[in-house]
Each structure stands twice: as C-alpha cells, then as structure tokens.
Amino acid sequence: MTDLAAPCPDIRTNRLPHEDYQANFGDCHPALTRHEARVEASRCYYCYDAPCVEACPTGIDVPGFIRRIATGNLHGAAVTILDANIMGGMCSRVCPTEILCEQRCVRTQADQHPVAIGALQRHATDALLARGEQPFRRAPDSGRRVAVVGAGPAGLSCAHRLARLGHQVTLIEARAKPGGLNEYGIAAYKTVDDFAQREVAFILGIGSIELVTGKALGQDVSLTDLRQSHDAVFLGLGHNAVRALGVDGENLPGVRNATDFIAQLRQADDKAQFPIGRRVVVIGGGNTAVDAAVQARRLGADEVTIAYRRGKAQMSATGDEQDWAQTNGVALRLHARPRRILGDARGVQAVEFEDTREAGAAFTIAADMVLKAIGQYFLPTPLQGSRDLEPLEIDRDRIVVDADRQTSLPGVFAGGDCITGVDLTVTAVEDGKIAALAIDRLLRG
Amino acid sequence: MSSLISNFVGIKSPNPLWLASAPPTDKAYNVVRAFKAGWGGVVWKTLGEDPPIVNVSSRYGAIGFNGAAIAGFNNIELITDRPLALNLAEIKQVKRDWPDRAVVVSLMVPCTEASWKAILGPVEDTGCDGIELNFGCPHGMSERGMGAAVGQVPDYVEMVTRWCKQHSRLPVIVKLTPNITNILLPARAAKRGGADAVSLINTIQSITAIDLDRMAPEPVVDGKGTHGGYCGPAVKPIALRMVAEIARDPECRGMAISGIGGISTWRDAAEFIACGASTVQVCTAVMHHGFRIVEDMAEGLTTWMAGKGYTEVRDFCGAAIPNFVHWDDLNLNYKTLARIDQERCIQCGKCHIACEDTSHQAIAARRDGAERHYEVIDAECVGCNLCAHVCPVEDCITMVPVDRGLPPRTWKQHPNNPMRQDAAD
Ligand SMILES: Cc1cc2nc3c(=O)[nH]c(=O)nc-3n(C[C@H](O)[C@H](O)[C@H](O)COP(=O)(O)OP(=O)(O)OC[C@H]3O[C@@H](n4cnc5c(N)ncnc54)[C@H](O)[C@@H]3O)c2cc1C
Ligand SMILES: Cc1cc2nc3c(=O)[nH]c(=O)nc-3n(C[C@H](O)[C@H](O)[C@H](O)COP(=O)(O)O)c2cc1C
Ligand code: SF4
C-alpha cells in the first residue's frame, strides 16, 4: 500500500512569524486588573450555604474570599483560598470552572452570567505569590516522617499539609522537575511565566519538605523500604501509561502520544523550534485531545482535526473546551474510529477511519502527524518490586482507597489520578489534603 | 400630554428641574451649558461680599458603594471665590440671553441689615428672578457667623428673611440647613419672616472617610482634613423626610418648597414633588454625570405623569403628604407575610440567613440533595420586609397582606398603650 509517489510528511519548525508564537503561547485568559476584580467581586451575592462552595472539590469558601477582595482585603482572600487549596493559583488557571463552582453560581440562574470565580481566585492568589510570602506556619515538630511519592498536585498538596501539621516530609519525584502534570501536561497558554515552578517553590517554602528528584519508586526505592524508613507513605503517582489504539501503523514515525507531545512542548523554551505537521489528526475526545489539537494549531499546523469515535455529547471534553477548540480553528470529526494508520518509513500519510454509525463506511483523513489521546491509566509496576511482598489492592487500573484515601496497606495512602475518581488538578489537591489530615490523625492517634 | 411647565412663587421655568447653588452654577459658562442641556433653572453659586473667599486645593470626598462610585459626596468648598461684580455681570447677561429660564441668586453675607441691604440692590439689577438665602453651608462660613450659624438659630432666620423682604421686591427662598434637630423651627421662622419658599436640604456635616495611611479625614489638605458637607444619593432619605415634615406642618402651609438632596433621577424628583416640593434642585448627580442627565429626568417624569393621568406637576404635588402620618396613626392590625416565588428563587440563601440571624427565624432552610429550599414559616413571620430587601432577584420575595378580619387599630387605641384615648373620647 506504500505509495512511493506520495510526498514526504510535512513536519517542520518555524511555520509562523516569530512574534506569533509569543501571542499564541501567552496567557490565554489574562489576569484581571484591580478594577476589574473589584467590579466582578461586587457581583457576588455572598450567598449563605453557597452552592459554589459545594461544587469546589476542595470546598473553598468562595463567597468569603470574594467578599475579602471586594473590601480590599486581598491578603485575607488569598489565605482563605490557600487554606482549603494550596494550589489555588494553578486551579484558578486550569479548573474547568464551567462544570465546577461557576456552574453552581446562583447568578448563572439569576442572569446567565456566573461570577468569574476562577479569575477572582487568580487575582487574589497571584498577589500573594508575587509577594513571595508563606502565609502558613508549621505546627511544632511531631518527630514523625512521611514519604510522599510523586511531586504532582496530589503529592505537593499532601506534603504541604503534612508540613503544616508539623511532620517531616520526604518528597520523592522521578522526573527532573517537580509539579507533575502542572509542569508537563497543562496547556502552555494556561500557565505562563513558569507559574508551575513558582507555585512549587511557594509550596515548598513552608519548610521541612525534603524534595528528592530523579528518583523513582520501584527502581531506586521500594514501597517496603519507604514503609520501613517512614511513619506513613502517600502515593501520588498519577498515570504512567497511555492507552494504545491497537491498529496497524501505530508505530509509524509521526504517530505520537498526545501527552508526550504536550510534555515536550511545555519544556520547549522556543516554540518556533518545535516541529509540527502541516496536517495533524488528534484521536480522542477528552481535554487532552483538545489541548493537543489547539496547541498544534497554535504552532502553525494548517489543518487540525480531532477525530472521536462517538457523538459530541459523549465527549469528555467540557463544552467550554469544545468551544475553545472550535475558536482555535480545530475541526471536529465525530463517529470516527481509526481503522489503520497509513504511511511508510518516512512517516505517516493518513488515517483511515470507519464510521461508527454505519457498518462498513470508511474514509481517510490526510495527516503528517497523528497524536493519540485516547486515555492514560495507572500501571502498578512501581509497587511490584521484588521486595514488595504485600500487594496493594488495585481495581481497574486504579489504586483502591477508602474515604481517608488509605489503601489496602495500613499506613499507605494514595490520591490523584492513580486512584478512582475524576482526573483533575483540583481533585488531586483535595486527595492530598484529605490524606494528610488522615495521616496526621493516624500518627497522633 | 403632560406638561412640566413650572411656576414657583412667580418664578417661571419650562420645567421644575433646577440646578442647586454649587459648582455647576458657578459661572456663565456652566450655566449656559446647563440651559442648553435642558435644565429649567439654576440657583447661582452663592455670592458674598468682596473680597472673595479663598478655597483650598483637595476639596471633595466621596464614598462608593459595592463597586458604584459616589453614593455619598462631601465638600469643603466655600461660597463663590470670584469677585462680586464679575458674577453680577454674568448673571445679567445669562438672564438676558435665557429669559425663559429661572435664574435665582444665592446669597450669604454677614448677619447685619446693612450688609444684606447693600447686596440686594445690585442683585436685583441683574434682572434675576429671585434670591435664595444660604443659611445652610455647614463649614467654613458658619465659623464666620454665616451660613449654618444663622440657619441653626430660628430668630436669625426670621430676622434676615424679613430684611430681605423689606429691601427687595424679589421672591425670597430660604435655604435650610439639615444640621438641626427640628427642621420645623427654622422653616416656621422663615415663614414668619415672610419667605415665599424654603429650599432644602443643604449639606450635612460629615467626614466621608479617614485616610488610614495619612491618618487624616478626607479630603486631606496637606496632611489635615476638616468636616465637610455631605450630599448625593445617600442623603436623599434624610432630605425627603425633612421636606415632607414641612409640607404637612400647618404653620408652614402656603410656603412653597424646593426639594434638594440626592436627587439623581426622574423618580427621585417625582418623590420629592409627591412630598410637597414644587421644584427640585440637583447638584451631586450632575457633578457625577454631567448636565445631560436632565434629558432622562424630564422625559421620564413626563412619561410617568402621563401614565398616571397627571397633566401638570401641581396634580401630584404633595399627593403623598396625607399618607405621611405619625407612627401612632398606623394600623397595628395590618399584617403582611413574606412569600417566596420558588420559580424565581436562585437559592442564594440570603433571606434565610438574614431572618435566622437577625430577625424572626421565619425562613426554613431545607436541603434536598444539592437543591436548597427556603420556605416562610407563616406563624413566625412578622412581616418586617427584611427578606424582600435582601433578596437579589426582583419580585422573588413579595410581601402579601393577609386579611385577619380585624378592624384597623392604632397605638392610640391599643390596650398596651397606658396613655390610650378611650373609645369614649
Ligand atoms: C494534557 C493534560 C492536560 C490537562 N489539563 C487539565 C486542566 O486543564 N485542568 C485540570 O484540572 N486538569 C487537567 N489535567 C489533569 C491533571 O493534570 C491531573 O488530574 C493532575 O495533574 C493529577 O495530579 P497527580 O498528582 O495525581 O498526578 P501527576 O500530575 O501526574 O503527578 C504525578 C507525579 O508523580 C511522579 N511519579 C510517577 N511515578 C513515579 C514513581 N514511580 N516514582 C516517583 N515519582 C513518580 C510523576 O513524575 C509526576 O510528577 C490535564 C491532564 C493532561 C494529561
Ligand atoms: C461642591 C459643593 C459646593 C456647594 N456650594 C454651595 C453653595 O455655595 N451654596 C449653597 O447654597 N449650597 C451649596 N452646596 C449644596 C448644594 O447646593 C445642595 O444643597 C446639596 O449638595 C444637596 O444636593 P445634592 O444631593 O443634589 O448634591 C454645595 C454642594 C457641593 C457638592
Ligand atoms: S418578613 Fe421579616 S420576619 Fe418575615 S420572613 Fe421575611 S425577614 Fe423573616
């Protein structure tokens, strides 16, 4: 099927004038000015038993912090937020507020226009982080030491809360930089100016957290070791595997995991030097697919198509994310299941799809690059080192935990993407917080 | 078709919407712009004796509310700081050029007959329509025995009014200060002195804010501040009450009222007129938004009047006064209950927490999963209106009168009243 006359895949750098990269990867939702924040804050009704508080996975006292902004008590606003959610800064940038707090804002009902809770949250937390101060004090040293594995949102949240409660923390991270997907996953235009690292520095600023990077559980250290050397362990391992399509051509050059593509793009200092195909097909229907597709467009790809096997309503990307893809000129192809990827040693040329509504109907979409975004999952390999004799209970690729986020092994807790539940930064932060509080009770019990 | 044409103690103007004596009426330039915009009349910025006073720099303070600018405004300016002759010449020219508009001249001179007599002649020569005696300025001038220092002593009010009536043929309007316990005393004194009208209110003594860095009252003048005169939307309720108080006073009957204080919209104007004012004066609202607000004020007033079947302002002037009674004339058997329209309810919970924490625990909060239900407990509701006021949704909470089958009964007749008048007498 290899067509020698077919042109080489068109993948290259510098597709756009240099200044366009600046704009395309700058802040997609610029911060509110002080005036905008005051005006927006004054829209909050300061509800009693406010539905938005409940809709926030970390239970931030939303009316409370917005009132503080309105009265000019910006510091108090930030502390109110960070007390419930130490990553209030990142969450204000990446939370899908349209399905969380803002969806439940009573003004959505009153005048179809919720208070911009996320933007206000950013206004308050940015101000505090800019001053570089740590508003929380550590409780007197408990003499206990806890190992936290994975410096993503779950692990960092857990570590900070443990430190606040007076415990010593060893934070073990396999990658070179801490932050987890805040550093390697979130779309570049959502978190500009190295915000992920600035926030990590802020979190570590509480002290008594020893960060060890470049060390992996299962390779450099085992769970058994950690349980021996520490009083408790928290696992915030995230996902570590990507689902495969299982079709021919999946290993052709130019076919990549969307998460790897995104991670590399996040680390690229000069986006103009990042190679991108002229025609890009993204396979999947979630927010990762949207992030990959939009960033491909913003790198200068001419034609970017998201191909998803079911209908719009089944897509896990939120309505706002779908709109965002559309405004960025991404085409959406529904009911399209990939049958095989066409190409040769030089690279990919097209993806052949079948129409899931009509047996036998097929079509192809030409592509220079294919990004797979059909889901990540957790492989328990790090927990299956030779010395870990007691197995952790796993169910459908996720670590099983109770309400306290304790696993089947006493003293071992887990949270974030590696446990059952929605995969969001904010839920990972909440898991870490809940686990830390439970660990504290356990250690003081 | 309703008409706004106004005749206020003989002073004619195309509408009853005037500008109060203040910076907007400080000189011909402003006044001409105001007339072009459609204002019916002006009370010229208060004139005094030469040499003119001197103003400070940094003159106004203001408080906003919930994101909106200038809910209340204060100033530490004095009367005009321009030479008398210049003002008189401009007044003369403006009146000549705008004969159909009301031009009233505000005056404040030392409390001697000679001083008042001396200024009245030249003022009358301008051809102006009337004079307004500024007995209200609460700062700066009162320290010199003028303004509020006169307005707070009814005998002085009467005396100066009488001098002006004696030495001038012009209609005399006495502008009252609200910085007094009983507004009726200076109003009645004005009447005794022969005043054609009173105008009120002038500004209220105030400190709008303290600058917490400089630890000084605002507006701060080189590190220090002083009390100023408060005006703007925040003072409207105070002004409205004082106007109504005079309007219903039998001793003040026959004296016209020009209503002032926080008027910003046609609705405000209509309320003052309903309380007995036959013209209204505006200052802060134009300082906030410019003269153009008069368009909507005139239009809105006419449209509303037409809807109510009023052909002229006189038709509803004072219409609310018969219903402005003393507390002990209110019917204690009247009862209303709060009603929450569940369809409109947005579940903000404000009615519940307000009633629960600070009123009568009469709104039950129920949870049904994520849904919140707020329901009035009729047996506990005293009909205070608090919930309806805190509810952010229009017409969601209404106060519904309930018929208890009881005849009206006032405090005067109530058995709990030790001083009740017996049914017999
Ligand atoms: C492309 C993409 C975009 C996203 N966009 C959003 C968004 O806009 N909004 C939102 O709310 N959520 C978004 N998410 C989801 C969100 O990023 C995750 O839910 C969140 O980061 C989960 O946090 P975590 O701490 O559980 O895992 P991670 O962030 O994945 O962190 C896990 C950490 O553990 C480390 N680790 C893993 N294994 C080991 C080991 N064996 N030893 C030591 N360290 C280890 C990893 O290196 C990593 O640093 C996105 C996810 C992706 C993939
Ligand atoms: C800056 C300023 C200066 C004023 N100067 C005078 C004045 O010279 N003479 C006077 O009678 N009233 C003066 N006033 C009071 C106004 O005429 C008016 O009575 C008062 O502001 C209330 O009306 P308002 O709420 O519409 O502003 C002044 C008010 C302000 C704000
Ligand atoms: S009217 Fe007053 S007492 Fe009645 S429910 Fe409302 S707030 Fe409570």
Tab-separated table of N, CA, C and O and ligand atoms in Angstrom, chain B residues 338 351 354-355 359-363 376 380-388 399, ligand 3:
chain	number	residue	atom	x	y	z
B	338	ALA	N	-44.296	37.296	54.197
B	338	ALA	CA	-43.372	37.130	53.074
B	338	ALA	C	-43.801	35.926	52.245
B	338	ALA	O	-44.223	34.910	52.785
B	351	CYS	N	-32.133	35.301	52.247
B	351	CYS	CA	-33.318	35.558	53.062
B	351	CYS	C	-33.252	34.739	54.338
B	351	CYS	O	-33.556	35.216	55.430
B	354	ALA	N	-30.529	36.071	56.817
B	354	ALA	CA	-30.913	37.371	57.378
B	354	ALA	C	-31.981	37.183	58.444
B	354	ALA	O	-31.878	37.698	59.558
B	355	CYS	N	-33.014	36.415	58.116
B	355	CYS	CA	-34.118	36.217	59.072
B	355	CYS	C	-33.642	35.376	60.255
B	355	CYS	O	-33.982	35.648	61.400
B	359	SER	N	-33.508	38.342	62.475
B	359	SER	CA	-34.912	38.732	62.536
B	359	SER	C	-35.705	37.700	63.327
B	359	SER	O	-35.465	37.524	64.515
B	360	HIS	N	-36.588	36.933	62.687
B	360	HIS	CA	-37.538	36.127	63.454
B	360	HIS	C	-37.512	34.632	63.184
B	360	HIS	O	-38.468	33.943	63.446
B	361	GLN	N	-36.416	34.145	62.639
B	361	GLN	CA	-36.280	32.690	62.394
B	361	GLN	C	-37.511	32.169	61.662
B	361	GLN	O	-38.052	31.115	61.986
B	362	ALA	N	-37.928	32.936	60.661
B	362	ALA	CA	-39.169	32.592	59.980
B	362	ALA	C	-38.948	32.041	58.571
B	362	ALA	O	-39.902	31.872	57.826
B	363	ILE	N	-37.693	31.785	58.186
B	363	ILE	CA	-37.481	31.167	56.873
B	363	ILE	C	-36.692	29.875	57.071
B	363	ILE	O	-35.536	29.895	57.497
B	376	VAL	N	-41.114	30.168	53.902
B	376	VAL	CA	-41.514	31.038	55.010
B	376	VAL	C	-42.383	30.254	56.003
B	376	VAL	O	-43.270	29.505	55.602
B	380	GLU	N	-44.270	32.412	62.216
B	380	GLU	CA	-43.172	33.182	62.806
B	380	GLU	C	-42.965	34.529	62.120
B	380	GLU	O	-42.364	35.441	62.686
B	381	CYS	N	-43.412	34.654	60.887
B	381	CYS	CA	-43.143	35.873	60.103
B	381	CYS	C	-43.913	37.059	60.666
B	381	CYS	O	-45.128	37.003	60.814
B	382	VAL	N	-43.173	38.125	60.981
B	382	VAL	CA	-43.829	39.337	61.479
B	382	VAL	C	-44.055	40.354	60.361
B	382	VAL	O	-44.568	41.436	60.603
B	383	GLY	N	-43.647	39.996	59.151
B	383	GLY	CA	-43.853	40.915	58.040
B	383	GLY	C	-42.954	42.122	58.087
B	383	GLY	O	-43.379	43.240	57.816
B	384	CYS	N	-41.679	41.903	58.419
B	384	CYS	CA	-40.778	43.052	58.582
B	384	CYS	C	-40.198	43.549	57.261
B	384	CYS	O	-39.611	44.619	57.202
B	385	ASN	N	-40.282	42.768	56.191
B	385	ASN	CA	-39.762	43.105	54.849
B	385	ASN	C	-38.280	42.811	54.664
B	385	ASN	O	-37.763	42.990	53.556
B	386	LEU	N	-37.565	42.413	55.716
B	386	LEU	CA	-36.116	42.262	55.586
B	386	LEU	C	-35.748	41.311	54.451
B	386	LEU	O	-34.911	41.619	53.606
B	387	CYS	N	-36.386	40.158	54.419
B	387	CYS	CA	-36.040	39.160	53.388
B	387	CYS	C	-36.258	39.729	51.994
B	387	CYS	O	-35.453	39.509	51.089
B	388	ALA	N	-37.355	40.457	51.813
B	388	ALA	CA	-37.642	41.014	50.489
B	388	ALA	C	-36.565	42.025	50.097
B	388	ALA	O	-36.206	42.139	48.935
B	399	MET	N	-44.255	40.823	49.700
B	399	MET	CA	-44.935	40.893	50.981
B	399	MET	C	-46.428	40.958	50.684
B	399	MET	O	-46.909	41.888	50.038
C	3	SF4	S1	-40.649	39.422	56.519
C	3	SF4	FE1	-39.109	39.511	58.197
C	3	SF4	S2	-39.914	38.025	59.692
C	3	SF4	FE2	-40.995	37.593	57.773
C	3	SF4	S3	-39.746	36.015	56.804
C	3	SF4	FE3	-39.044	37.967	55.951
C	3	SF4	S4	-37.311	38.507	57.273
C	3	SF4	FE4	-38.423	36.913	58.405
